[in-house]
Amino acid sequence: MQVEGYRESMPRNTLTREQILTAAITLLDAEGLEGLSMRALGQRLGSAATAVYWHVGSKDNLIVLAGDQLWHEIALPDPDGVGWRTAATIMASDLYTMLTRHPWLLQAFGSLLMFGPGKARHDDHLLAIYEAAGFAGPAADQAAAAVFTFVLGNALGPAATASLTRKLRREGSGDAEQAIGEAQAEAREIAAQFPRLRARLDTHSVDYGAAPDNTFQIGLHAILDGLEALQRGPTR
């Protein structure tokens, strides 16, 4: 079988869904959602785009399937063995690492229903951790959601930087890092007009999408302190 624009195509029955998802994740990590096409993926696999469609159904379904694979990168520590707070810290830190390693997943949250067995496995264990902390019913959901949304918010900065860098490269803006640097120079001129921002112009936190060092760790610690205090109840 020969398809115009492709080398000799791999028969669809020699492809596996696992191969397709692995290649799709690699492509998405490099090019983001904007750079994913069945043609580009087929070329990576040495196969026709039609063979890829046969295995995954549609481009949107491919993204959902690939995204769900990523949740298996997050460890599921036993709260009875390490304590609920350590388990919560491990899961939150692994989630942050996963989201910053695969920033396209945050993009996908805004346009697709990203839920499958991988995320269900993660969410179920997360609830078990907060139940082990003493939260029950809706309170466990609220505790888990508070930490989960905090992690998502902190991962937005690196995801935004990766997305902008790819956009500048696609638009032929030359050196993407240089283009970002020039835009930031203009932003610094604006920030210099405000005293608190001016005092921070020489810190890492002024970089595009960046936050001060240890922001994630400090914020997570504060949230878990707050949840622990809620569980203990009002002090006398």
mmCIF file of C-alpha atoms in Angstrom:
data_model
loop_
_atom_site.group_PDB
_atom_site.id
_atom_site.type_symbol
_atom_site.label_atom_id
_atom_site.label_comp_id
_atom_site.label_asym_id
_atom_site.label_seq_id
_atom_site.Cartn_x
_atom_site.Cartn_y
_atom_site.Cartn_z
ATOM 1 C CA MET A 1 0.000 0.000 0.000
ATOM 2 C CA GLN A 2 1.432 3.373 -1.024
ATOM 3 C CA VAL A 3 0.005 6.716 0.137
ATOM 4 C CA GLU A 4 1.113 9.958 -1.504
ATOM 5 C CA GLY A 5 3.548 11.836 0.732
ATOM 6 C CA TYR A 6 4.444 8.747 2.769
ATOM 7 C CA ARG A 7 7.127 6.133 2.532
ATOM 8 C CA GLU A 8 6.031 2.510 2.400
ATOM 9 C CA SER A 9 3.201 2.318 4.911
ATOM 10 C CA MET A 10 3.125 0.014 7.858
ATOM 11 C CA PRO A 11 0.039 -2.209 7.696
ATOM 12 C CA ARG A 12 -2.438 -1.205 10.361
ATOM 13 C CA ASN A 13 -2.351 -4.651 11.970
ATOM 14 C CA THR A 14 1.373 -4.266 12.728
ATOM 15 C CA LEU A 15 0.728 -1.067 14.693
ATOM 16 C CA THR A 16 -0.433 -1.196 18.294
ATOM 17 C CA ARG A 17 -2.289 1.430 20.279
ATOM 18 C CA GLU A 18 0.631 1.537 22.708
ATOM 19 C CA GLN A 19 3.052 2.400 19.879
ATOM 20 C CA ILE A 20 0.726 5.120 18.643
ATOM 21 C CA LEU A 21 0.249 6.672 22.074
ATOM 22 C CA THR A 22 3.979 6.623 22.823
ATOM 23 C CA ALA A 23 4.734 8.371 19.524
ATOM 24 C CA ALA A 24 1.871 10.835 20.048
ATOM 25 C CA ILE A 25 3.149 11.815 23.494
ATOM 26 C CA THR A 26 6.638 12.404 22.091
ATOM 27 C CA LEU A 27 5.220 14.552 19.294
ATOM 28 C CA LEU A 28 2.942 16.485 21.651
ATOM 29 C CA ASP A 29 5.801 17.135 24.080
ATOM 30 C CA ALA A 30 7.847 18.594 21.238
ATOM 31 C CA GLU A 31 5.169 20.447 19.270
ATOM 32 C CA GLY A 32 2.141 20.915 21.544
ATOM 33 C CA LEU A 33 -1.466 20.442 20.491
ATOM 34 C CA GLU A 34 -0.952 22.770 17.529
ATOM 35 C CA GLY A 35 1.782 20.561 16.094
ATOM 36 C CA LEU A 36 -0.122 17.289 16.290
ATOM 37 C CA SER A 37 -1.540 15.921 13.065
ATOM 38 C CA MET A 38 -2.312 12.381 11.998
ATOM 39 C CA ARG A 39 -0.017 12.886 9.005
ATOM 40 C CA ALA A 40 2.942 13.917 11.194
ATOM 41 C CA LEU A 41 2.247 11.067 13.590
ATOM 42 C CA GLY A 42 1.979 8.586 10.735
ATOM 43 C CA GLN A 43 5.346 9.718 9.417
ATOM 44 C CA ARG A 44 6.923 9.104 12.824
ATOM 45 C CA LEU A 45 5.452 5.623 12.870
ATOM 46 C CA GLY A 46 6.223 4.837 9.242
ATOM 47 C CA SER A 47 2.532 4.349 8.632
ATOM 48 C CA ALA A 48 -0.376 5.966 6.842
ATOM 49 C CA ALA A 49 -2.595 8.365 8.745
ATOM 50 C CA THR A 50 -5.532 6.097 7.941
ATOM 51 C CA ALA A 51 -3.900 3.284 9.931
ATOM 52 C CA VAL A 52 -3.571 5.577 12.935
ATOM 53 C CA TYR A 53 -7.235 6.576 12.637
ATOM 54 C CA TRP A 54 -8.180 2.893 12.546
ATOM 55 C CA HIS A 55 -6.646 2.400 16.009
ATOM 56 C CA VAL A 56 -7.736 5.601 17.800
ATOM 57 C CA GLY A 57 -10.804 6.832 15.919
ATOM 58 C CA SER A 58 -10.109 10.574 15.822
ATOM 59 C CA LYS A 59 -7.486 13.169 16.638
ATOM 60 C CA ASP A 60 -9.436 14.311 19.720
ATOM 61 C CA ASN A 61 -9.715 10.749 20.974
ATOM 62 C CA LEU A 62 -5.986 10.287 20.396
ATOM 63 C CA ILE A 63 -5.256 13.309 22.622
ATOM 64 C CA VAL A 64 -7.591 11.990 25.331
ATOM 65 C CA LEU A 65 -5.970 8.537 25.215
ATOM 66 C CA ALA A 66 -2.434 9.965 25.229
ATOM 67 C CA GLY A 67 -3.280 12.317 28.074
ATOM 68 C CA ASP A 68 -4.718 9.524 30.169
ATOM 69 C CA GLN A 69 -1.469 7.564 29.849
ATOM 70 C CA LEU A 70 0.415 10.354 31.617
ATOM 71 C CA TRP A 71 -1.389 9.863 34.921
ATOM 72 C CA HIS A 72 0.508 6.600 35.364
ATOM 73 C CA GLU A 73 3.671 8.678 35.903
ATOM 74 C CA ILE A 74 2.312 9.684 39.324
ATOM 75 C CA ALA A 75 3.193 7.438 42.255
ATOM 76 C CA LEU A 76 0.434 6.181 44.552
ATOM 77 C CA PRO A 77 2.035 6.138 48.020
ATOM 78 C CA ASP A 78 0.312 4.247 50.822
ATOM 79 C CA PRO A 79 -0.950 6.784 53.403
ATOM 80 C CA ASP A 80 -0.969 4.062 56.072
ATOM 81 C CA GLY A 81 2.697 3.392 55.426
ATOM 82 C CA VAL A 82 4.118 6.914 55.021
ATOM 83 C CA GLY A 83 1.427 9.083 56.612
ATOM 84 C CA TRP A 84 -1.284 10.999 54.786
ATOM 85 C CA ARG A 85 0.667 14.250 54.591
ATOM 86 C CA THR A 86 3.753 12.667 53.047
ATOM 87 C CA ALA A 87 1.550 10.757 50.609
ATOM 88 C CA ALA A 88 -0.284 13.964 49.662
ATOM 89 C CA THR A 89 3.033 15.776 49.140
ATOM 90 C CA ILE A 90 4.387 12.991 46.904
ATOM 91 C CA MET A 91 1.267 12.943 44.730
ATOM 92 C CA ALA A 92 1.119 16.729 44.410
ATOM 93 C CA SER A 93 4.829 16.941 43.556
ATOM 94 C CA ASP A 94 4.547 14.133 40.989
ATOM 95 C CA LEU A 95 1.528 15.834 39.429
ATOM 96 C CA TYR A 96 3.434 19.121 39.151
ATOM 97 C CA THR A 97 6.396 17.323 37.557
ATOM 98 C CA MET A 98 4.130 15.481 35.121
ATOM 99 C CA LEU A 99 2.282 18.643 34.060
ATOM 100 C CA THR A 100 5.475 20.620 33.509
ATOM 101 C CA ARG A 101 7.014 17.695 31.584
ATOM 102 C CA HIS A 102 3.939 17.487 29.331
ATOM 103 C CA PRO A 103 2.571 21.074 29.226
ATOM 104 C CA TRP A 104 0.166 20.286 26.371
ATOM 105 C CA LEU A 105 -2.029 18.408 28.852
ATOM 106 C CA LEU A 106 -3.022 21.709 30.468
ATOM 107 C CA GLN A 107 -3.959 23.014 27.021
ATOM 108 C CA ALA A 108 -6.118 19.936 26.440
ATOM 109 C CA PHE A 109 -8.062 20.457 29.682
ATOM 110 C CA GLY A 110 -9.596 23.570 28.139
ATOM 111 C CA SER A 111 -10.964 21.911 25.025
ATOM 112 C CA LEU A 112 -11.526 18.214 25.728
ATOM 113 C CA LEU A 113 -13.051 16.030 28.425
ATOM 114 C CA MET A 114 -9.827 14.517 29.766
ATOM 115 C CA PHE A 115 -10.909 11.553 31.848
ATOM 116 C CA GLY A 116 -10.082 7.869 31.612
ATOM 117 C CA PRO A 117 -8.792 4.948 33.667
ATOM 118 C CA GLY A 118 -5.419 6.599 34.337
ATOM 119 C CA LYS A 119 -6.907 9.751 35.834
ATOM 120 C CA ALA A 120 -9.583 7.738 37.643
ATOM 121 C CA ARG A 121 -6.820 5.674 39.274
ATOM 122 C CA HIS A 122 -5.111 8.895 40.378
ATOM 123 C CA ASP A 123 -8.299 10.550 41.658
ATOM 124 C CA ASP A 124 -9.465 7.503 43.597
ATOM 125 C CA HIS A 125 -6.130 7.191 45.412
ATOM 126 C CA LEU A 126 -6.058 10.925 46.092
ATOM 127 C CA LEU A 127 -9.418 10.682 47.859
ATOM 128 C CA ALA A 128 -8.115 7.714 49.870
ATOM 129 C CA ILE A 129 -5.273 9.899 51.157
ATOM 130 C CA TYR A 130 -7.588 12.637 52.409
ATOM 131 C CA GLU A 131 -9.931 10.069 53.896
ATOM 132 C CA ALA A 132 -6.899 8.695 55.762
ATOM 133 C CA ALA A 133 -6.357 12.242 57.055
ATOM 134 C CA GLY A 134 -9.836 12.127 58.596
ATOM 135 C CA PHE A 135 -11.846 13.949 55.936
ATOM 136 C CA ALA A 136 -15.075 12.245 54.902
ATOM 137 C CA GLY A 137 -17.604 12.651 52.087
ATOM 138 C CA PRO A 138 -17.634 16.139 50.533
ATOM 139 C CA ALA A 139 -14.846 17.282 52.878
ATOM 140 C CA ALA A 140 -12.437 14.767 51.301
ATOM 141 C CA ASP A 141 -13.409 16.027 47.824
ATOM 142 C CA GLN A 142 -12.831 19.627 48.904
ATOM 143 C CA ALA A 143 -9.426 18.864 50.408
ATOM 144 C CA ALA A 144 -8.321 16.949 47.309
ATOM 145 C CA ALA A 145 -9.622 19.697 44.995
ATOM 146 C CA ALA A 146 -7.864 22.449 46.962
ATOM 147 C CA VAL A 147 -4.484 20.789 46.482
ATOM 148 C CA PHE A 148 -5.190 19.671 42.912
ATOM 149 C CA THR A 149 -6.162 23.149 41.690
ATOM 150 C CA PHE A 150 -3.157 24.668 43.469
ATOM 151 C CA VAL A 151 -0.875 22.333 41.506
ATOM 152 C CA LEU A 152 -2.623 23.157 38.225
ATOM 153 C CA GLY A 153 -2.201 26.876 38.862
ATOM 154 C CA ASN A 154 1.510 26.522 39.540
ATOM 155 C CA ALA A 155 2.027 24.450 36.388
ATOM 156 C CA LEU A 156 0.446 27.136 34.195
ATOM 157 C CA GLY A 157 3.591 29.275 34.145
ATOM 158 C CA PRO A 158 5.926 26.671 32.604
ATOM 159 C CA ALA A 159 3.122 25.568 30.260
ATOM 160 C CA ALA A 160 2.606 29.144 29.069
ATOM 161 C CA THR A 161 6.335 29.572 28.432
ATOM 162 C CA ALA A 162 6.488 26.339 26.404
ATOM 163 C CA SER A 163 3.398 27.292 24.392
ATOM 164 C CA LEU A 164 4.677 30.794 23.633
ATOM 165 C CA THR A 165 8.094 29.495 22.591
ATOM 166 C CA ARG A 166 6.498 27.054 20.126
ATOM 167 C CA LYS A 167 4.208 29.785 18.771
ATOM 168 C CA LEU A 168 7.143 32.108 18.083
ATOM 169 C CA ARG A 169 9.040 29.320 16.326
ATOM 170 C CA ARG A 170 6.062 28.423 14.144
ATOM 171 C CA GLU A 171 5.599 32.062 13.170
ATOM 172 C CA GLY A 172 9.212 32.255 12.045
ATOM 173 C CA SER A 173 10.196 34.775 14.689
ATOM 174 C CA GLY A 174 13.814 33.634 14.514
ATOM 175 C CA ASP A 175 15.309 32.985 17.941
ATOM 176 C CA ALA A 176 12.288 32.413 20.174
ATOM 177 C CA GLU A 177 14.316 33.026 23.325
ATOM 178 C CA GLN A 178 15.508 36.344 21.934
ATOM 179 C CA ALA A 179 11.957 37.354 20.997
ATOM 180 C CA ILE A 180 10.746 36.586 24.515
ATOM 181 C CA GLY A 181 13.702 38.519 25.933
ATOM 182 C CA GLU A 182 12.850 41.587 23.840
ATOM 183 C CA ALA A 183 9.220 41.456 24.954
ATOM 184 C CA GLN A 184 10.323 41.138 28.565
ATOM 185 C CA ALA A 185 12.599 44.148 28.196
ATOM 186 C CA GLU A 186 9.531 46.210 27.311
ATOM 187 C CA ALA A 187 7.677 44.691 30.258
ATOM 188 C CA ARG A 188 10.544 45.676 32.575
ATOM 189 C CA GLU A 189 10.250 49.274 31.445
ATOM 190 C CA ILE A 190 6.582 49.239 32.454
ATOM 191 C CA ALA A 191 7.291 47.458 35.756
ATOM 192 C CA ALA A 192 9.992 50.009 36.615
ATOM 193 C CA GLN A 193 7.244 52.623 37.018
ATOM 194 C CA PHE A 194 5.858 50.782 40.072
ATOM 195 C CA PRO A 195 7.938 50.672 43.272
ATOM 196 C CA ARG A 196 7.315 47.093 44.402
ATOM 197 C CA LEU A 197 7.790 45.683 40.921
ATOM 198 C CA ARG A 198 10.887 47.843 40.390
ATOM 199 C CA ALA A 199 12.461 46.347 43.519
ATOM 200 C CA ARG A 200 12.064 42.872 42.017
ATOM 201 C CA LEU A 201 13.387 43.509 38.529
ATOM 202 C CA ASP A 202 16.619 41.623 39.164
ATOM 203 C CA THR A 203 14.950 38.478 40.495
ATOM 204 C CA HIS A 204 13.984 35.259 38.721
ATOM 205 C CA SER A 205 10.300 35.941 39.395
ATOM 206 C CA VAL A 206 10.157 38.534 36.599
ATOM 207 C CA ASP A 207 10.866 35.915 33.925
ATOM 208 C CA TYR A 208 7.901 35.102 31.694
ATOM 209 C CA GLY A 209 5.629 32.587 33.431
ATOM 210 C CA ALA A 210 8.037 32.243 36.371
ATOM 211 C CA ALA A 211 7.454 32.450 40.101
ATOM 212 C CA PRO A 212 9.881 33.074 42.984
ATOM 213 C CA ASP A 213 12.043 30.117 43.970
ATOM 214 C CA ASN A 214 10.319 27.489 46.144
ATOM 215 C CA THR A 215 6.880 29.019 45.537
ATOM 216 C CA PHE A 216 5.366 25.610 44.870
ATOM 217 C CA GLN A 217 6.877 23.990 47.955
ATOM 218 C CA ILE A 218 5.922 26.868 50.253
ATOM 219 C CA GLY A 219 2.371 27.027 48.911
ATOM 220 C CA LEU A 220 1.826 23.280 49.160
ATOM 221 C CA HIS A 221 3.157 23.273 52.720
ATOM 222 C CA ALA A 222 0.786 26.107 53.637
ATOM 223 C CA ILE A 223 -2.247 24.358 52.145
ATOM 224 C CA LEU A 224 -1.475 21.102 53.938
ATOM 225 C CA ASP A 225 -0.952 23.047 57.182
ATOM 226 C CA GLY A 226 -4.394 24.559 56.668
ATOM 227 C CA LEU A 227 -6.012 21.185 55.996
ATOM 228 C CA GLU A 228 -4.338 19.743 59.070
ATOM 229 C CA ALA A 229 -5.641 22.631 61.153
ATOM 230 C CA LEU A 230 -9.151 22.105 59.786
ATOM 231 C CA GLN A 231 -8.991 18.447 60.717
ATOM 232 C CA ARG A 232 -7.879 19.234 64.262
ATOM 233 C CA GLY A 233 -10.780 21.639 64.686
ATOM 234 C CA PRO A 234 -10.811 24.984 66.521
ATOM 235 C CA THR A 235 -8.166 25.454 69.204
ATOM 236 C CA ARG A 236 -9.138 26.575 72.671
#
